[in-house]
mmCIF file of C-alpha atoms in Angstrom:
data_model
loop_
_atom_site.group_PDB
_atom_site.id
_atom_site.type_symbol
_atom_site.label_atom_id
_atom_site.label_comp_id
_atom_site.label_asym_id
_atom_site.label_seq_id
_atom_site.Cartn_x
_atom_site.Cartn_y
_atom_site.Cartn_z
ATOM 1 C CA LEU A 1 62.641 -27.604 -18.045
ATOM 2 C CA GLU A 2 65.597 -25.471 -18.799
ATOM 3 C CA GLY A 3 64.546 -22.097 -20.256
ATOM 4 C CA HIS A 4 60.957 -22.573 -19.072
ATOM 5 C CA THR A 5 59.202 -19.202 -18.803
ATOM 6 C CA GLY A 6 56.126 -20.400 -16.933
ATOM 7 C CA ALA A 7 53.886 -20.432 -19.996
ATOM 8 C CA VAL A 8 51.970 -23.593 -20.661
ATOM 9 C CA ALA A 9 52.072 -24.831 -24.170
ATOM 10 C CA PHE A 10 48.947 -26.370 -25.676
ATOM 11 C CA ALA A 11 48.656 -28.491 -28.700
ATOM 12 C CA PRO A 12 46.663 -26.819 -31.514
ATOM 13 C CA ASP A 13 43.621 -29.089 -30.930
ATOM 14 C CA GLU A 14 43.690 -28.417 -27.197
ATOM 15 C CA MET A 15 44.013 -24.680 -27.827
ATOM 16 C CA LYS A 16 41.047 -24.742 -30.204
ATOM 17 C CA ALA A 17 38.938 -26.701 -27.680
ATOM 18 C CA LYS A 18 39.873 -24.306 -24.879
ATOM 19 C CA LEU A 19 39.006 -21.233 -26.992
ATOM 20 C CA GLU A 20 35.699 -22.792 -28.026
ATOM 21 C CA ALA A 21 34.908 -23.662 -24.374
ATOM 22 C CA ASP A 22 35.803 -20.105 -23.283
ATOM 23 C CA ALA A 23 33.636 -18.613 -26.063
ATOM 24 C CA LYS A 24 30.771 -20.957 -25.131
ATOM 25 C CA ARG A 25 31.030 -19.958 -21.432
ATOM 26 C CA LYS A 26 31.067 -16.285 -22.412
ATOM 27 C CA VAL A 27 27.974 -16.696 -24.632
ATOM 28 C CA GLU A 28 26.194 -18.654 -21.858
ATOM 29 C CA ALA A 29 27.122 -16.010 -19.258
ATOM 30 C CA GLU A 30 25.881 -13.211 -21.524
ATOM 31 C CA ALA A 31 22.652 -15.120 -22.216
ATOM 32 C CA LYS A 32 22.206 -15.760 -18.493
ATOM 33 C CA ALA A 33 22.812 -12.081 -17.661
ATOM 34 C CA LYS A 34 20.401 -11.021 -20.411
ATOM 35 C CA ALA A 35 17.738 -13.464 -19.159
ATOM 36 C CA LYS A 36 18.263 -12.230 -15.590
ATOM 37 C CA ALA A 37 17.943 -8.577 -16.697
ATOM 38 C CA GLU A 38 14.810 -9.416 -18.699
ATOM 39 C CA ALA A 39 13.301 -11.268 -15.720
ATOM 40 C CA LYS A 40 14.099 -8.279 -13.467
ATOM 41 C CA ARG A 41 12.551 -5.846 -15.979
ATOM 42 C CA LYS A 42 9.481 -8.064 -16.257
ATOM 43 C CA ALA A 43 9.148 -8.328 -12.461
ATOM 44 C CA GLU A 44 9.497 -4.544 -12.090
ATOM 45 C CA ALA A 45 6.891 -3.972 -14.817
ATOM 46 C CA GLU A 46 4.497 -6.426 -13.120
ATOM 47 C CA ALA A 47 5.086 -4.773 -9.725
ATOM 48 C CA LYS A 48 4.484 -1.338 -11.238
ATOM 49 C CA SER A 49 1.340 -2.565 -12.975
ATOM 50 C CA LYS A 50 0.057 -4.124 -9.727
ATOM 51 C CA ALA A 51 0.832 -0.930 -7.781
ATOM 52 C CA GLU A 52 -0.958 1.202 -10.386
ATOM 53 C CA ALA A 53 -3.963 -1.154 -10.365
ATOM 54 C CA GLU A 54 -4.051 -1.071 -6.547
ATOM 55 C CA ALA A 55 -3.777 2.738 -6.513
ATOM 56 C CA LYS A 56 -6.595 2.951 -9.063
ATOM 57 C CA ARG A 57 -8.727 0.505 -7.048
ATOM 58 C CA MET A 58 -8.112 2.502 -3.853
ATOM 59 C CA ALA A 59 -8.895 5.817 -5.579
ATOM 60 C CA GLU A 60 -12.131 4.364 -6.972
ATOM 61 C CA ALA A 61 -13.066 2.966 -3.556
ATOM 62 C CA GLU A 62 -12.277 6.312 -1.922
ATOM 63 C CA ALA A 63 -14.316 8.177 -4.538
ATOM 64 C CA LYS A 64 -17.216 5.759 -4.019
ATOM 65 C CA ALA A 65 -17.014 6.134 -0.231
ATOM 66 C CA THR A 66 -16.866 9.927 -0.547
ATOM 67 C CA ALA A 67 -19.860 9.901 -2.914
ATOM 68 C CA GLU A 68 -21.818 7.679 -0.512
ATOM 69 C CA ALA A 69 -20.858 9.898 2.422
ATOM 70 C CA LEU A 70 -21.775 12.996 0.427
ATOM 71 C CA GLY A 71 -25.188 11.450 -0.224
ATOM 72 C CA LYS A 72 -25.728 11.264 3.553
ATOM 73 C CA MET A 73 -24.208 14.682 4.199
ATOM 74 C CA LYS A 74 -25.636 16.748 1.355
ATOM 75 C CA ILE A 75 -27.270 19.980 2.440
ATOM 76 C CA GLU A 76 -29.451 21.893 0.008
ATOM 77 C CA PRO A 77 -28.626 25.603 -0.395
ATOM 78 C CA GLY A 78 -32.129 26.563 0.776
ATOM 79 C CA ASP A 79 -31.575 24.786 4.122
ATOM 80 C CA LEU A 80 -28.699 27.106 4.997
ATOM 81 C CA ASP A 81 -29.105 30.820 5.734
ATOM 82 C CA LEU A 82 -26.037 33.065 5.799
ATOM 83 C CA GLY A 83 -28.056 36.247 5.440
ATOM 84 C CA SER A 84 -27.209 39.000 2.983
ATOM 85 C CA LYS A 85 -24.179 40.133 5.039
ATOM 86 C CA PRO A 86 -22.743 37.011 6.696
ATOM 87 C CA ARG A 87 -20.684 37.340 9.858
ATOM 88 C CA LYS A 88 -17.137 36.189 9.157
ATOM 89 C CA LEU A 89 -15.770 34.096 12.027
ATOM 90 C CA GLY A 90 -12.308 33.442 10.655
ATOM 91 C CA LYS A 91 -10.088 32.321 7.828
ATOM 92 C CA GLY A 92 -8.179 29.071 7.435
ATOM 93 C CA GLY A 93 -6.164 27.095 4.944
ATOM 94 C CA PHE A 94 -9.160 26.176 2.785
ATOM 95 C CA GLY A 95 -11.155 29.374 2.948
ATOM 96 C CA ARG A 96 -13.331 31.517 5.196
ATOM 97 C CA VAL A 97 -15.624 30.523 8.050
ATOM 98 C CA TYR A 98 -19.005 32.254 8.401
ATOM 99 C CA GLN A 99 -21.804 32.110 10.913
ATOM 100 C CA ALA A 100 -25.064 30.749 9.471
ATOM 101 C CA ARG A 101 -28.354 29.159 10.443
ATOM 102 C CA PHE A 102 -29.020 25.571 9.443
ATOM 103 C CA PHE A 103 -32.701 24.739 9.950
ATOM 104 C CA GLY A 104 -32.795 27.569 12.499
ATOM 105 C CA VAL A 105 -29.759 26.332 14.487
ATOM 106 C CA GLU A 106 -26.711 28.601 14.736
ATOM 107 C CA SER A 107 -23.904 26.940 12.796
ATOM 108 C CA ALA A 108 -20.541 27.644 11.211
ATOM 109 C CA VAL A 109 -19.832 27.196 7.503
ATOM 110 C CA LYS A 110 -16.303 26.696 6.196
ATOM 111 C CA VAL A 111 -16.570 28.002 2.622
ATOM 112 C CA LEU A 112 -13.946 26.730 0.216
ATOM 113 C CA GLU A 113 -12.015 29.253 -1.836
ATOM 114 C CA GLY A 114 -10.916 27.737 -5.133
ATOM 115 C CA ALA A 115 -11.554 24.256 -6.432
ATOM 116 C CA GLY A 116 -9.770 21.119 -7.525
ATOM 117 C CA ARG A 117 -7.731 19.234 -4.952
ATOM 118 C CA GLU A 118 -8.976 21.512 -2.160
ATOM 119 C CA GLU A 119 -12.526 20.398 -2.964
ATOM 120 C CA ASP A 120 -11.481 16.743 -2.701
ATOM 121 C CA SER A 121 -9.672 17.473 0.564
ATOM 122 C CA LEU A 122 -12.724 19.244 1.982
ATOM 123 C CA LEU A 123 -14.978 16.319 1.020
ATOM 124 C CA LYS A 124 -12.521 13.863 2.581
ATOM 125 C CA GLU A 125 -12.388 15.957 5.773
ATOM 126 C CA ALA A 126 -16.181 16.137 5.814
ATOM 127 C CA SER A 127 -16.663 12.387 5.355
ATOM 128 C CA ILE A 128 -14.270 11.623 8.227
ATOM 129 C CA MET A 129 -15.552 14.316 10.575
ATOM 130 C CA TYR A 130 -19.190 13.491 9.813
ATOM 131 C CA GLU A 131 -18.756 10.040 11.386
ATOM 132 C CA LEU A 132 -17.091 11.377 14.552
ATOM 133 C CA ARG A 133 -19.383 11.857 17.523
ATOM 134 C CA HIS A 134 -17.813 13.190 20.706
ATOM 135 C CA ASP A 135 -18.552 16.014 23.122
ATOM 136 C CA HIS A 136 -15.097 17.515 22.497
ATOM 137 C CA VAL A 137 -15.157 17.350 18.692
ATOM 138 C CA VAL A 138 -17.039 19.915 16.611
ATOM 139 C CA GLN A 139 -19.825 18.053 14.833
ATOM 140 C CA VAL A 140 -19.998 18.239 11.042
ATOM 141 C CA ARG A 141 -23.600 18.538 9.918
ATOM 142 C CA GLY A 142 -23.006 18.194 6.199
ATOM 143 C CA VAL A 143 -21.780 19.702 2.962
ATOM 144 C CA CYS A 144 -23.512 22.330 0.866
ATOM 145 C CA MET A 145 -22.233 22.199 -2.700
ATOM 146 C CA GLU A 146 -23.400 25.783 -3.396
ATOM 147 C CA THR A 147 -23.278 27.948 -0.297
ATOM 148 C CA ARG A 148 -25.228 31.122 -1.093
ATOM 149 C CA LEU A 149 -25.676 34.540 0.415
ATOM 150 C CA GLY A 150 -29.176 35.813 1.156
ATOM 151 C CA GLY A 151 -29.195 37.594 -2.209
ATOM 152 C CA GLY A 152 -28.403 34.353 -4.056
ATOM 153 C CA ASP A 153 -24.714 34.986 -4.778
ATOM 154 C CA ILE A 154 -22.773 31.699 -4.650
ATOM 155 C CA LEU A 155 -19.755 31.667 -2.332
ATOM 156 C CA GLY A 156 -18.669 28.083 -3.083
ATOM 157 C CA MET A 157 -18.729 24.653 -1.478
ATOM 158 C CA GLY A 158 -19.326 24.816 2.274
ATOM 159 C CA LEU A 159 -18.701 22.462 5.172
ATOM 160 C CA VAL A 160 -21.516 23.038 7.699
ATOM 161 C CA MET A 161 -20.448 22.491 11.313
ATOM 162 C CA GLN A 162 -21.611 22.983 14.842
ATOM 163 C CA LEU A 163 -20.856 26.533 15.978
ATOM 164 C CA ALA A 164 -18.084 26.651 18.580
ATOM 165 C CA GLU A 165 -19.613 29.349 20.772
ATOM 166 C CA LEU A 166 -16.328 30.216 22.486
ATOM 167 C CA GLY A 167 -14.610 30.780 19.135
ATOM 168 C CA SER A 168 -11.669 29.002 17.609
ATOM 169 C CA ILE A 169 -9.051 27.170 19.659
ATOM 170 C CA ARG A 170 -6.630 29.969 18.784
ATOM 171 C CA ASP A 171 -9.076 32.581 20.112
ATOM 172 C CA VAL A 172 -9.570 30.671 23.353
ATOM 173 C CA LEU A 173 -5.871 30.115 23.944
ATOM 174 C CA HIS A 174 -4.651 33.592 23.043
ATOM 175 C CA SER A 175 -7.386 35.869 24.344
ATOM 176 C CA PRO A 176 -7.139 36.807 28.029
ATOM 177 C CA GLU A 177 -10.812 37.763 28.002
ATOM 178 C CA SER A 178 -12.053 34.465 26.539
ATOM 179 C CA ALA A 179 -14.989 32.793 28.244
ATOM 180 C CA ALA A 180 -12.964 29.598 28.660
ATOM 181 C CA GLN A 181 -10.150 31.415 30.452
ATOM 182 C CA GLN A 182 -12.664 33.266 32.622
ATOM 183 C CA ALA A 183 -14.317 29.941 33.520
ATOM 184 C CA CYS A 184 -10.915 28.455 34.427
ATOM 185 C CA ALA A 185 -10.082 31.480 36.573
ATOM 186 C CA ARG A 186 -13.450 31.185 38.381
ATOM 187 C CA ALA A 187 -12.893 27.453 38.991
ATOM 188 C CA LEU A 188 -9.384 28.127 40.296
ATOM 189 C CA SER A 189 -10.631 30.835 42.655
ATOM 190 C CA GLU A 190 -13.392 28.494 43.915
ATOM 191 C CA TRP A 191 -10.779 25.826 44.607
ATOM 192 C CA LYS A 192 -8.658 28.348 46.498
ATOM 193 C CA ALA A 193 -11.673 29.343 48.588
ATOM 194 C CA LEU A 194 -12.689 25.743 49.285
ATOM 195 C CA PHE A 195 -9.293 24.263 50.016
ATOM 196 C CA GLY A 196 -7.301 27.305 51.125
ATOM 197 C CA PHE A 197 -4.345 26.696 48.828
ATOM 198 C CA LEU A 198 -3.093 27.087 45.253
#
């Protein structure tokens, strides 16, 4: 062992076998990595395809539900009277709100300004709100695809709702003269008179 440098000497046949084994392991590892990457790519493509199919199915179901709801909610332009100079009640994110008469009943109409996604959003809002029935929720009466002025000019798609006689929530909360605040003040003063405190 004198002069040994720590290197292991192989016979030429052993060296050739070792190099072949190393090359074979390297090829197998590369093939395995390639197969794993291909399987991952395939799984991701399948997952993406499934997600796209599910999104398409949900969009079709939503469109069908909206169309069915619209069938129940559709209001003909002749059933809605805004008059020639409609009274504007307010303005929101989708458009303007006007006072109107729907079969002789005072109502509010949220008229959409613009089209496209806002129209879809308004129809979605209408289909959800139409099903809600509660004393403390403004009732949606339907959707008029062509809300018209008395002279026949088309304003746009309109969401017909119960008229909130006290005004918007903002009006009620921020106006010291609002009927709701006056009613609360009267109730408070009655309580003071009855119970002698507060």
